[in-house]
Amino acid sequence: MRITISGPPGSGTTTVARKLSEKLGYPVISAGEVFRKLAREHGMSLEEFSKYAENNPDIDNLIDKRQREEALRYENVVVEGRLSGWMVPADLKVWIYCDKEIRIQRIARREKKPVEVVRNETEIREELEKRRYLKIYGIDIEDRSLYHIMINSARFTADQIAEMIFRAVELIYDEKNGS
């Protein structure tokens, strides 16, 4: 079963994807980690690399193509990324979200940066990504209609969210097998 987990920066998608991957024994493919790795390889911050990517659609195309190709090599996989729900055919598509201020606090802790710096970077990054996705793919990232489940990560822990998704996987599996 292919499962996609998407959401805005700081919502907890990577953490949930890892926990779900461990629970199911499925590999995990993360677009965010690929993007961060490419930013480091180019010697840029995420904000700088987002601006660079806006003028270089090959970056997005490379990440999304690689993520899709890798995901399609597996029958059972967890695919995490902002566009994975759009890019990867999946049995279950999950959107994880929470209040922007909570996300900013999480990112500031993770990256060991001041909250105001992260707030500015996050607002710029999200606006650049929104424009880029619309320009490159015709995707309105605010359209949630393709997701099967949406979960507020401010209300639940990553373990609880992974458990909810695991239960949804069981329900889909039971349905497919006529149980």
CSV table of C-alpha atoms in Angstrom, one decimal, residues 10 99-116 118-119 122:
chain,number,residue,atom,x,y,z
A,10,GLY,CA,6.7,22.3,10.7
A,99,ASP,CA,-1.5,26.6,13.4
A,100,LYS,CA,1.3,28.6,11.8
A,101,GLU,CA,2.7,29.9,15.1
A,102,ILE,CA,3.1,26.3,16.4
A,103,ARG,CA,4.8,25.4,13.2
A,104,ILE,CA,7.2,28.3,13.4
A,105,GLN,CA,8.1,27.4,17.0
A,106,ARG,CA,8.8,23.8,16.0
A,107,ILE,CA,11.0,24.9,13.1
A,108,ALA,CA,12.9,27.4,15.3
A,109,ARG,CA,13.6,24.6,17.8
A,110,ARG,CA,14.6,22.1,15.1
A,111,GLU,CA,16.9,24.6,13.3
A,112,LYS,CA,18.1,26.4,16.4
A,113,LYS,CA,17.1,29.8,15.0
A,114,PRO,CA,15.3,32.8,16.5
A,115,VAL,CA,11.5,32.6,16.1
A,116,GLU,CA,11.4,36.0,14.2
A,118,VAL,CA,12.0,31.5,11.2
A,119,ARG,CA,8.7,33.4,10.9
A,122,THR,CA,8.6,30.5,6.6
